[in-house]
Amino acid sequence: MARGAYIESGGRQYEGNVTAFVLITCFVAAMGGLLFGYDLGITGGVTSMEPFLVKFFPVVYQQMLDDSSTNQYCKFDNQLLTLFTSSLYLAALIASFFAATTSRLFGRKPSMFLGGLFFLVGALLNGFAVNVEMLIIGRIFLGFGVGYCNQSVPIYLSEMAPAKIRGALNIGFQMMITIGILGANLINYATSKYKNGWRVSLGVGAVPAVLLCVGSLFLEETPNSLIERGQHVKAKTMLQKIRGTNNVDEEYQDLVDASEAASKVENPWKNITRRRYRPQLTFCSFIPFFQQLTGINVIMFYAPVLFTILGFGNDASLMSAVITGGVNVIATLVSVFCVDKFGRRLLFLEGGAQMLVSQIKNENSSDDSFAWSWGPLGWLVPSEICSLEVRPAGQAINVAINMFFTFGIAQVFLSLLCHFKFGLFFFFAAWVLVMTIFIAFLLPETKNVPVEEMHYVWKSHWFWNKYMPECEDLVAGAYNNSEAAPSN
Ligand code: BGC
């Protein structure tokens, strides 16, 4: 088969079914997404609750009461209050690098377990907080949880999934993020009526954290990671179990080949900077950067605050966050059903165009187009384009950059809003235009291509092929054991 046709047909197809075992496993793993979503969604509502502000941020509360002293867009402009939201993302950034080493040396499972444990400690510290220090330290623990889970869960899902439904399964992660955000919005809506309701809001995160810790003890390790750590027999049995067939020789052999190529690498961090991995480095860096520059987290973190600024009552503001959260969940379903059928590019381009229009018109609806484009694809694409030898490093870069810009937006947005008011949305619109052009020219389609076969995708791309001179060795090696080697 000609290489172009090989890519178009979605690459090599292995035998195997979508087993219940793999679906349940992925559901448990995606719990990490739920926790991330919960933490994303909870602060916006909590920081608009009066008893919370009175206890921890009396200056902001005073500012709020004293309407005449300040421009209404500046009511919430307080660095300590923003640090409460944003400290989590700095901690996640740092933790993602440690997580990369944990998941490479010990497997994806321990990373997920540790992630759950950090979430648990963070939720308890926050729920029982008696001062600002306890609040911020709790957020830092939650951040470690996010760093560990966001590094390991998307990789875990991509490695467990059969290629033909990898997109949909991986988007389970984003689906859980949006369910977590919605759950947080609903809980805030309910607890805001009680004096110490914020404690419940912050503490309830402990429940899914326990589920993730316990669940991850029962999860199975991915075949890729088992092979990487020399457990070949176990890896083959696992592959048979997750694919529901004994005939996994071809896929197993490709995983072994990929692992052998990976084991020649001495320094995975240096490796990803090599010319041959330029596309992976580029996408693992730019996709998270662009994802945050869509401005999504302005809505996620500050929707209740924005609605308060616009003059809505506290109840209505929290309700608006619930509606935004609900739309977010439903819109994510669109991508679950479309991503493996129509591909990643179409969703990116359609979502980008729609976000551009709604941001220029200053409408809240950029939220739903994000939920089927940059939201899920921001986690899917980086996790599926990296071959084994650069996967933990690539994913850590993705998480770290994502967290850095999430932190940046959380930290400066209220201050920028104070100065630029709603004109700020034109700034995000300009970035959406840039990222849509970036995808149109540089991102090849990756739907249905097995993770360890991605090199063909770069090889046949007009721009990236010039970075792949040495790739022929890899290709020849990868096909030593197969008759199905594609030819030019
Ligand atoms: C992003 C988050 C965002 C969430 C919204 C995720 O993919 O990484 O920053 O808050 O989507 O659903």
Short mmCIF file of C-alpha atoms and ligand atoms in Angstrom, two decimals:
data_model
loop_
_atom_site.label_atom_id
_atom_site.label_comp_id
_atom_site.label_asym_id
_atom_site.label_seq_id
_atom_site.Cartn_x
_atom_site.Cartn_y
_atom_site.Cartn_z
CA MET A 1 0.00 0.00 0.00
CA ALA A 2 1.31 3.48 -0.79
CA ARG A 3 2.16 5.42 2.31
CA GLY A 4 -0.36 8.18 1.61
CA ALA A 5 -3.15 5.65 1.24
CA TYR A 6 -1.93 3.92 4.38
CA ILE A 7 -2.39 7.11 6.35
CA GLU A 8 -5.71 7.90 4.75
CA SER A 9 -7.06 4.48 5.57
CA GLY A 10 -6.15 5.23 9.16
CA GLY A 11 -2.97 3.18 9.34
CA ARG A 12 -2.63 -0.47 10.31
CA GLN A 13 -5.73 -2.08 11.83
CA TYR A 14 -5.17 -4.66 14.54
CA GLU A 15 -7.60 -7.37 15.49
CA GLY A 16 -9.61 -6.82 18.65
CA ASN A 17 -12.83 -5.59 20.15
CA VAL A 18 -13.91 -2.81 22.39
CA THR A 19 -14.17 -4.80 25.62
CA ALA A 20 -16.18 -3.97 28.73
CA PHE A 21 -12.96 -4.38 30.65
CA VAL A 22 -11.28 -1.55 28.79
CA LEU A 23 -14.32 0.70 29.16
CA ILE A 24 -14.54 0.19 32.92
CA THR A 25 -10.82 0.68 33.33
CA CYS A 26 -10.93 3.92 31.40
CA PHE A 27 -13.91 5.13 33.40
CA VAL A 28 -12.00 4.74 36.66
CA ALA A 29 -8.92 6.43 35.22
CA ALA A 30 -10.94 9.34 33.91
CA MET A 31 -11.96 10.06 37.51
CA GLY A 32 -8.75 12.12 37.54
CA GLY A 33 -10.47 14.41 35.03
CA LEU A 34 -13.46 14.77 37.33
CA LEU A 35 -11.24 15.98 40.14
CA PHE A 36 -9.48 18.45 37.88
CA GLY A 37 -12.86 19.76 36.71
CA TYR A 38 -14.15 20.01 40.25
CA ASP A 39 -11.19 22.15 41.26
CA LEU A 40 -11.53 24.30 38.15
CA GLY A 41 -15.19 24.94 38.79
CA ILE A 42 -15.35 25.31 42.55
CA THR A 43 -13.35 28.49 43.14
CA GLY A 44 -15.44 30.81 40.95
CA GLY A 45 -18.53 30.20 43.05
CA VAL A 46 -16.77 30.05 46.40
CA THR A 47 -15.01 33.38 45.85
CA SER A 48 -18.36 35.03 45.26
CA MET A 49 -19.81 33.73 48.59
CA GLU A 50 -19.98 36.42 51.23
CA PRO A 51 -19.13 34.36 54.36
CA PHE A 52 -16.04 33.04 52.57
CA LEU A 53 -14.89 36.53 51.62
CA VAL A 54 -15.60 37.90 55.08
CA LYS A 55 -13.53 35.15 56.71
CA PHE A 56 -10.52 35.06 54.42
CA PHE A 57 -10.55 38.18 52.25
CA PRO A 58 -12.19 40.97 54.26
CA VAL A 59 -10.53 43.66 52.09
CA VAL A 60 -12.26 42.34 48.97
CA TYR A 61 -15.52 42.14 50.83
CA GLN A 62 -15.18 45.75 51.94
CA GLN A 63 -14.37 46.75 48.36
CA MET A 64 -17.53 45.01 47.21
CA LEU A 65 -19.71 46.82 49.72
CA ASP A 66 -18.14 50.15 49.03
CA ASP A 67 -19.52 50.54 45.52
CA SER A 68 -18.64 54.21 45.12
CA SER A 69 -14.96 53.85 45.97
CA THR A 70 -14.08 51.82 42.91
CA ASN A 71 -14.98 51.08 39.34
CA GLN A 72 -17.28 48.04 39.31
CA TYR A 73 -14.90 46.06 37.08
CA CYS A 74 -12.25 46.35 39.80
CA LYS A 75 -14.28 45.05 42.72
CA PHE A 76 -12.57 41.69 42.75
CA ASP A 77 -9.11 42.83 41.72
CA ASN A 78 -7.11 41.45 44.62
CA GLN A 79 -3.87 39.49 44.20
CA LEU A 80 -4.32 37.30 47.28
CA LEU A 81 -7.80 36.29 46.13
CA THR A 82 -6.47 35.40 42.69
CA LEU A 83 -3.61 33.50 44.27
CA PHE A 84 -6.21 31.29 45.94
CA THR A 85 -7.42 30.31 42.45
CA SER A 86 -4.11 30.27 40.65
CA SER A 87 -1.69 28.66 43.15
CA LEU A 88 -3.13 25.28 42.17
CA TYR A 89 -1.90 25.64 38.60
CA LEU A 90 1.66 26.55 39.58
CA ALA A 91 1.82 23.49 41.81
CA ALA A 92 0.41 21.34 38.98
CA LEU A 93 3.06 22.65 36.64
CA ILE A 94 5.88 21.57 38.95
CA ALA A 95 4.27 18.23 39.79
CA SER A 96 3.81 17.25 36.14
CA PHE A 97 7.60 16.90 35.74
CA PHE A 98 7.83 14.56 38.73
CA ALA A 99 4.84 12.67 37.40
CA ALA A 100 6.62 12.10 34.10
CA THR A 101 9.44 10.30 35.91
CA THR A 102 7.04 8.35 38.14
CA SER A 103 4.98 7.10 35.21
CA ARG A 104 8.05 6.19 33.15
CA LEU A 105 9.87 4.29 35.90
CA PHE A 106 6.98 2.83 37.88
CA GLY A 107 4.02 2.91 35.50
CA ARG A 108 0.89 5.02 34.92
CA LYS A 109 -0.98 3.44 37.84
CA PRO A 110 1.20 4.76 40.68
CA SER A 111 0.97 8.25 39.17
CA MET A 112 -2.81 8.09 39.25
CA PHE A 113 -2.81 6.75 42.81
CA LEU A 114 -0.51 9.54 44.01
CA GLY A 115 -2.67 12.05 42.16
CA GLY A 116 -5.73 10.82 44.07
CA LEU A 117 -3.87 11.00 47.38
CA PHE A 118 -2.80 14.61 46.78
CA PHE A 119 -6.39 15.52 45.88
CA LEU A 120 -7.59 13.99 49.11
CA VAL A 121 -5.16 15.90 51.33
CA GLY A 122 -5.90 19.14 49.45
CA ALA A 123 -9.67 18.79 49.74
CA LEU A 124 -9.46 18.09 53.49
CA LEU A 125 -7.12 21.03 54.14
CA ASN A 126 -9.48 23.32 52.24
CA GLY A 127 -12.68 22.02 53.77
CA PHE A 128 -11.29 22.49 57.30
CA ALA A 129 -9.34 25.68 56.60
CA VAL A 130 -9.07 28.14 59.49
CA ASN A 131 -6.83 30.69 57.77
CA VAL A 132 -5.65 31.79 54.32
CA GLU A 133 -2.43 29.80 54.67
CA MET A 134 -4.36 26.55 55.05
CA LEU A 135 -6.45 27.47 52.05
CA ILE A 136 -3.45 28.11 49.83
CA ILE A 137 -1.52 25.04 51.03
CA GLY A 138 -4.63 22.97 50.32
CA ARG A 139 -4.80 24.39 46.82
CA ILE A 140 -1.13 23.51 46.33
CA PHE A 141 -1.86 19.87 47.25
CA LEU A 142 -4.78 19.86 44.83
CA GLY A 143 -2.37 21.21 42.23
CA PHE A 144 0.00 18.28 42.82
CA GLY A 145 -3.01 16.03 42.23
CA VAL A 146 -3.81 17.78 38.96
CA GLY A 147 -0.18 17.57 37.83
CA TYR A 148 0.01 13.83 38.52
CA CYS A 149 -3.38 12.95 37.05
CA ASN A 150 -3.23 15.15 33.97
CA GLN A 151 0.17 13.76 33.11
CA SER A 152 -0.81 10.12 33.50
CA VAL A 153 -4.54 9.78 32.72
CA PRO A 154 -4.56 10.97 29.07
CA ILE A 155 -1.56 8.73 28.31
CA TYR A 156 -3.22 5.83 30.10
CA LEU A 157 -6.41 6.25 28.09
CA SER A 158 -4.60 6.56 24.78
CA GLU A 159 -2.51 3.47 25.49
CA MET A 160 -5.41 1.32 26.63
CA ALA A 161 -7.76 2.25 23.80
CA PRO A 162 -7.95 0.43 20.48
CA ALA A 163 -6.96 2.93 17.76
CA LYS A 164 -10.40 3.12 16.19
CA ILE A 165 -12.04 4.55 19.32
CA ARG A 166 -9.01 6.18 20.89
CA GLY A 167 -10.40 9.67 20.34
CA ALA A 168 -13.73 8.90 21.98
CA LEU A 169 -12.15 7.10 24.95
CA ASN A 170 -9.58 9.78 25.50
CA ILE A 171 -12.28 12.42 25.42
CA GLY A 172 -13.74 10.56 28.39
CA PHE A 173 -11.11 12.57 30.27
CA GLN A 174 -12.51 15.90 29.07
CA MET A 175 -16.04 14.61 29.61
CA MET A 176 -15.19 13.97 33.24
CA ILE A 177 -13.57 17.42 33.49
CA THR A 178 -16.81 19.02 32.36
CA ILE A 179 -18.89 16.81 34.68
CA GLY A 180 -16.56 17.86 37.51
CA ILE A 181 -17.07 21.53 36.66
CA LEU A 182 -20.84 21.11 36.48
CA GLY A 183 -20.85 19.18 39.77
CA ALA A 184 -18.88 22.01 41.38
CA ASN A 185 -21.31 24.61 40.04
CA LEU A 186 -24.31 22.68 41.32
CA ILE A 187 -22.76 22.17 44.74
CA ASN A 188 -21.89 25.86 44.97
CA TYR A 189 -25.45 26.74 44.06
CA ALA A 190 -26.76 24.53 46.86
CA THR A 191 -24.22 25.44 49.54
CA SER A 192 -24.22 29.20 48.94
CA LYS A 193 -27.41 29.38 51.00
CA TYR A 194 -25.61 28.29 54.15
CA LYS A 195 -23.09 30.16 56.26
CA ASN A 196 -20.43 27.47 56.18
CA GLY A 197 -21.52 26.16 52.80
CA TRP A 198 -18.13 26.97 51.30
CA ARG A 199 -16.59 24.31 53.56
CA VAL A 200 -18.82 21.69 51.98
CA SER A 201 -18.00 23.00 48.49
CA LEU A 202 -14.28 22.73 49.08
CA GLY A 203 -14.38 19.51 51.11
CA VAL A 204 -16.64 17.43 48.87
CA GLY A 205 -13.74 16.97 46.44
CA ALA A 206 -12.49 14.38 48.95
CA VAL A 207 -15.17 11.92 47.79
CA PRO A 208 -14.00 11.45 44.18
CA ALA A 209 -10.41 11.61 45.48
CA VAL A 210 -11.04 8.52 47.61
CA LEU A 211 -12.70 6.83 44.63
CA LEU A 212 -9.67 7.54 42.47
CA CYS A 213 -7.21 6.27 45.10
CA VAL A 214 -9.12 3.05 45.69
CA GLY A 215 -10.01 2.63 42.00
CA SER A 216 -6.43 3.03 40.85
CA LEU A 217 -5.33 0.20 43.14
CA PHE A 218 -7.54 -2.10 41.08
CA LEU A 219 -6.62 -0.68 37.67
CA GLU A 220 -4.42 -2.68 35.35
CA GLU A 221 -1.22 -1.23 33.95
CA THR A 222 -1.06 -0.48 30.19
CA PRO A 223 0.73 -3.03 27.98
CA ASN A 224 2.99 -0.24 26.69
CA SER A 225 4.18 0.59 30.19
CA LEU A 226 4.61 -3.09 31.13
CA ILE A 227 6.79 -3.70 28.08
CA GLU A 228 8.73 -0.52 28.77
CA ARG A 229 9.55 -1.94 32.21
CA GLY A 230 10.49 -5.40 30.91
CA GLN A 231 7.36 -7.33 31.90
CA HIS A 232 6.74 -8.87 28.49
CA VAL A 233 4.64 -11.90 29.40
CA LYS A 234 2.31 -9.86 31.57
CA ALA A 235 2.05 -7.24 28.83
CA LYS A 236 0.91 -9.78 26.24
CA THR A 237 -1.68 -11.28 28.58
CA MET A 238 -2.92 -7.79 29.34
CA LEU A 239 -3.19 -6.92 25.67
CA GLN A 240 -5.24 -10.08 25.08
CA LYS A 241 -7.47 -9.16 27.97
CA ILE A 242 -8.13 -5.58 26.89
CA ARG A 243 -8.61 -6.45 23.22
CA GLY A 244 -10.78 -9.51 23.97
CA THR A 245 -8.87 -11.81 21.61
CA ASN A 246 -5.80 -14.06 21.71
CA ASN A 247 -4.71 -12.86 18.32
CA VAL A 248 -2.73 -9.80 19.34
CA ASP A 249 0.67 -10.81 17.96
CA GLU A 250 0.93 -8.02 15.47
CA GLU A 251 0.03 -5.23 17.87
CA TYR A 252 2.17 -6.78 20.59
CA GLN A 253 5.17 -6.94 18.27
CA ASP A 254 4.76 -3.29 17.30
CA LEU A 255 4.66 -2.32 20.96
CA VAL A 256 7.84 -4.31 21.61
CA ASP A 257 9.54 -2.67 18.62
CA ALA A 258 8.48 0.75 19.80
CA SER A 259 9.73 -0.03 23.27
CA GLU A 260 13.10 -1.24 21.94
CA ALA A 261 13.51 1.96 19.99
CA ALA A 262 12.59 3.87 23.13
CA SER A 263 15.02 1.98 25.36
CA LYS A 264 17.95 3.22 23.25
CA VAL A 265 17.16 6.69 24.47
CA GLU A 266 19.26 7.75 27.40
CA ASN A 267 17.68 11.03 28.27
CA PRO A 268 13.96 11.35 27.47
CA TRP A 269 14.03 15.08 28.14
CA LYS A 270 16.86 15.80 25.78
CA ASN A 271 15.39 13.42 23.26
CA ILE A 272 12.27 15.42 22.61
CA THR A 273 14.39 18.41 21.62
CA ARG A 274 15.96 16.42 18.76
CA ARG A 275 15.07 17.46 15.23
CA ARG A 276 13.13 14.27 14.56
CA TYR A 277 10.71 15.12 17.37
CA ARG A 278 10.14 18.71 16.28
CA PRO A 279 6.44 18.14 15.48
CA GLN A 280 5.80 16.55 18.88
CA LEU A 281 7.65 19.32 20.70
CA THR A 282 5.80 21.95 18.69
CA PHE A 283 2.33 20.55 19.32
CA CYS A 284 2.96 19.62 22.95
CA SER A 285 3.98 23.25 23.51
CA PHE A 286 1.59 25.21 21.32
CA ILE A 287 -1.63 23.24 21.80
CA PRO A 288 -1.82 23.89 25.58
CA PHE A 289 -0.72 27.50 25.09
CA PHE A 290 -3.44 28.09 22.52
CA GLN A 291 -6.02 26.15 24.54
CA GLN A 292 -5.67 28.63 27.35
CA LEU A 293 -5.55 31.63 25.02
CA THR A 294 -9.07 30.79 23.88
CA GLY A 295 -9.98 32.53 27.15
CA ILE A 296 -12.11 29.56 28.32
CA ASN A 297 -11.00 29.83 31.90
CA VAL A 298 -12.12 33.37 32.17
CA ILE A 299 -15.60 31.91 31.89
CA MET A 300 -14.85 28.86 34.02
CA PHE A 301 -13.24 30.73 36.90
CA TYR A 302 -14.99 34.01 36.85
CA ALA A 303 -18.46 33.49 35.37
CA PRO A 304 -20.18 34.11 38.73
CA VAL A 305 -17.96 37.13 39.37
CA LEU A 306 -18.61 38.48 35.85
CA PHE A 307 -22.34 38.08 36.31
CA THR A 308 -22.14 39.84 39.66
CA ILE A 309 -20.32 42.70 37.94
CA LEU A 310 -23.09 42.85 35.35
CA GLY A 311 -25.52 43.37 38.20
CA PHE A 312 -27.02 39.91 38.65
CA GLY A 313 -27.82 38.82 42.22
CA ASN A 314 -25.65 36.18 43.86
CA ASP A 315 -28.15 33.40 43.24
CA ALA A 316 -28.59 34.27 39.57
CA SER A 317 -24.83 34.46 39.11
CA LEU A 318 -24.31 30.99 40.53
CA MET A 319 -27.22 29.69 38.43
CA SER A 320 -25.61 31.11 35.31
CA ALA A 321 -22.50 29.10 36.12
CA VAL A 322 -24.66 25.96 36.39
CA ILE A 323 -26.11 26.63 32.94
CA THR A 324 -22.67 27.25 31.43
CA GLY A 325 -21.46 24.02 33.04
CA GLY A 326 -24.41 22.04 31.67
CA VAL A 327 -23.86 23.31 28.15
CA ASN A 328 -20.21 22.42 28.49
CA VAL A 329 -21.04 18.76 29.29
CA ILE A 330 -23.53 18.39 26.46
CA ALA A 331 -21.25 20.04 23.92
CA THR A 332 -18.43 17.67 24.87
CA LEU A 333 -20.65 14.77 23.80
CA VAL A 334 -20.53 16.16 20.26
CA SER A 335 -16.81 15.54 20.14
CA VAL A 336 -17.12 12.03 21.63
CA PHE A 337 -19.25 11.03 18.66
CA CYS A 338 -17.44 13.01 15.98
CA VAL A 339 -13.76 12.79 16.79
CA ASP A 340 -13.02 9.34 15.35
CA LYS A 341 -15.45 9.75 12.48
CA PHE A 342 -14.70 13.24 11.16
CA GLY A 343 -11.28 13.63 12.69
CA ARG A 344 -9.45 16.09 14.87
CA ARG A 345 -8.85 18.76 12.25
CA LEU A 346 -12.49 19.33 11.41
CA LEU A 347 -13.40 19.83 15.06
CA PHE A 348 -10.47 22.19 15.62
CA LEU A 349 -11.31 24.29 12.57
CA GLU A 350 -15.07 24.39 13.08
CA GLY A 351 -14.70 25.12 16.80
CA GLY A 352 -12.13 27.85 16.12
CA ALA A 353 -14.34 29.60 13.54
CA GLN A 354 -17.32 29.52 15.87
CA MET A 355 -15.38 30.78 18.88
CA LEU A 356 -14.02 33.63 16.82
CA VAL A 357 -17.47 34.79 15.85
CA SER A 358 -18.94 34.53 19.33
CA GLN A 359 -16.02 36.31 20.99
CA ILE A 360 -16.19 39.21 18.57
CA LYS A 361 -19.89 39.42 19.24
CA ASN A 362 -19.13 39.16 22.97
CA GLU A 363 -21.38 36.14 23.48
CA ASN A 364 -20.97 33.47 26.12
CA SER A 365 -21.47 30.72 23.52
CA SER A 366 -17.75 30.34 22.77
CA ASP A 367 -18.01 27.95 25.73
CA ASP A 368 -19.86 25.23 23.76
CA SER A 369 -17.63 25.39 20.67
CA PHE A 370 -14.60 25.10 23.01
CA ALA A 371 -16.15 22.00 24.55
CA TRP A 372 -16.08 20.05 21.29
CA SER A 373 -12.82 21.45 19.94
CA TRP A 374 -9.92 22.90 21.93
CA GLY A 375 -11.16 21.44 25.22
CA PRO A 376 -10.96 17.72 24.47
CA LEU A 377 -8.43 17.98 21.65
CA GLY A 378 -6.08 19.93 23.88
CA TRP A 379 -5.63 16.73 25.87
CA LEU A 380 -6.13 14.15 23.15
CA VAL A 381 -3.72 15.29 20.45
CA PRO A 382 -0.58 15.73 22.59
CA SER A 383 -1.17 12.35 24.24
CA GLU A 384 -1.50 10.47 20.96
CA ILE A 385 1.20 12.03 18.80
CA CYS A 386 4.20 11.14 20.96
CA SER A 387 5.94 7.84 20.42
CA LEU A 388 6.82 5.90 23.57
CA GLU A 389 10.33 7.31 23.93
CA VAL A 390 9.11 10.89 24.24
CA ARG A 391 5.61 10.31 25.62
CA PRO A 392 6.04 11.07 29.34
CA ALA A 393 8.22 14.10 28.51
CA GLY A 394 5.82 15.36 25.82
CA GLN A 395 2.84 15.00 28.09
CA ALA A 396 4.62 16.72 30.98
CA ILE A 397 5.44 19.65 28.70
CA ASN A 398 1.79 19.75 27.65
CA VAL A 399 0.56 19.80 31.25
CA ALA A 400 3.19 22.28 32.41
CA ILE A 401 2.47 24.79 29.64
CA ASN A 402 -1.27 24.36 30.08
CA MET A 403 -0.94 25.00 33.80
CA PHE A 404 1.40 27.93 33.36
CA PHE A 405 -1.07 29.75 31.14
CA THR A 406 -4.06 28.68 33.23
CA PHE A 407 -2.20 30.23 36.15
CA GLY A 408 -1.39 33.35 34.13
CA ILE A 409 -4.98 33.86 33.02
CA ALA A 410 -6.35 33.24 36.51
CA GLN A 411 -3.81 35.63 37.98
CA VAL A 412 -4.06 38.57 35.59
CA PHE A 413 -7.60 38.39 34.25
CA LEU A 414 -9.36 40.31 37.01
CA SER A 415 -6.72 42.97 36.83
CA LEU A 416 -6.96 43.24 33.03
CA LEU A 417 -10.74 43.30 33.26
CA CYS A 418 -10.41 46.17 35.67
CA HIS A 419 -8.48 48.13 33.02
CA PHE A 420 -9.88 46.95 29.69
CA LYS A 421 -13.40 45.91 30.67
CA PHE A 422 -15.19 43.68 28.19
CA GLY A 423 -12.93 44.85 25.30
CA LEU A 424 -10.61 42.16 26.63
CA PHE A 425 -12.53 39.59 24.61
CA PHE A 426 -11.09 41.00 21.37
CA PHE A 427 -7.68 40.01 22.66
CA PHE A 428 -8.81 36.38 22.92
CA ALA A 429 -10.54 36.57 19.53
CA ALA A 430 -7.23 37.55 17.88
CA TRP A 431 -5.55 34.51 19.44
CA VAL A 432 -8.33 32.21 18.26
CA LEU A 433 -7.67 33.41 14.73
CA VAL A 434 -3.94 32.67 15.05
CA MET A 435 -4.49 29.18 16.47
CA THR A 436 -7.03 28.25 13.80
CA ILE A 437 -4.56 29.17 11.06
CA PHE A 438 -1.84 27.22 12.91
CA ILE A 439 -3.99 24.07 12.92
CA ALA A 440 -5.10 24.51 9.31
CA PHE A 441 -1.50 24.52 8.05
CA LEU A 442 0.43 22.41 10.49
CA LEU A 443 -1.65 19.71 12.14
CA PRO A 444 -2.03 16.49 10.15
CA GLU A 445 -5.03 14.23 10.77
CA THR A 446 -4.34 11.56 13.38
CA LYS A 447 -7.69 9.78 13.64
CA ASN A 448 -7.51 5.98 13.63
CA VAL A 449 -3.72 5.87 13.38
CA PRO A 450 -2.26 3.51 16.02
CA VAL A 451 -0.23 5.46 18.58
CA GLU A 452 3.03 3.66 17.80
CA GLU A 453 2.60 4.28 14.06
CA MET A 454 2.43 8.06 14.11
CA HIS A 455 5.77 8.53 12.31
CA TYR A 456 3.97 7.90 8.99
CA VAL A 457 1.73 10.83 9.67
CA TRP A 458 4.71 13.19 9.93
CA LYS A 459 6.46 11.52 7.04
CA SER A 460 3.58 12.30 4.73
CA HIS A 461 2.98 15.88 5.90
CA TRP A 462 4.14 18.72 3.58
CA PHE A 463 5.93 20.62 6.36
CA TRP A 464 6.99 18.03 8.92
CA ASN A 465 8.42 15.51 6.46
CA LYS A 466 11.65 17.49 6.21
CA TYR A 467 12.26 16.89 9.91
CA MET A 468 12.10 13.14 9.47
CA PRO A 469 15.27 12.19 7.58
CA GLU A 470 16.32 9.42 9.96
CA CYS A 471 12.82 8.05 10.18
CA GLU A 472 13.50 5.39 7.56
CA ASP A 473 15.54 3.36 10.11
CA LEU A 474 12.71 3.47 12.52
CA VAL A 475 10.24 2.43 9.85
CA ALA A 476 12.38 -0.45 8.66
CA GLY A 477 12.87 -1.60 12.25
CA ALA A 478 9.19 -1.36 13.01
CA TYR A 479 8.27 -3.59 10.11
CA ASN A 480 10.89 -6.29 10.41
CA ASN A 481 8.28 -8.69 11.64
CA SER A 482 5.45 -7.85 9.37
CA GLU A 483 4.43 -8.34 5.80
CA ALA A 484 2.17 -5.38 5.97
CA ALA A 485 4.97 -2.86 5.68
CA PRO A 486 3.83 0.07 3.64
CA SER A 487 5.90 0.95 0.62
CA ASN A 488 6.34 4.11 -1.30
C1 BGC B 1 -9.04 22.86 30.02
C2 BGC B 1 -9.39 23.66 31.21
C3 BGC B 1 -10.80 24.17 31.07
C4 BGC B 1 -11.77 23.03 30.80
C5 BGC B 1 -13.15 23.53 30.55
C6 BGC B 1 -10.03 21.77 29.82
O1 BGC B 1 -9.69 21.06 28.69
O2 BGC B 1 -7.73 22.35 30.14
O3 BGC B 1 -8.47 24.70 31.38
O4 BGC B 1 -11.21 24.83 32.24
O5 BGC B 1 -11.33 22.30 29.70
O6 BGC B 1 -14.04 22.51 30.28
#
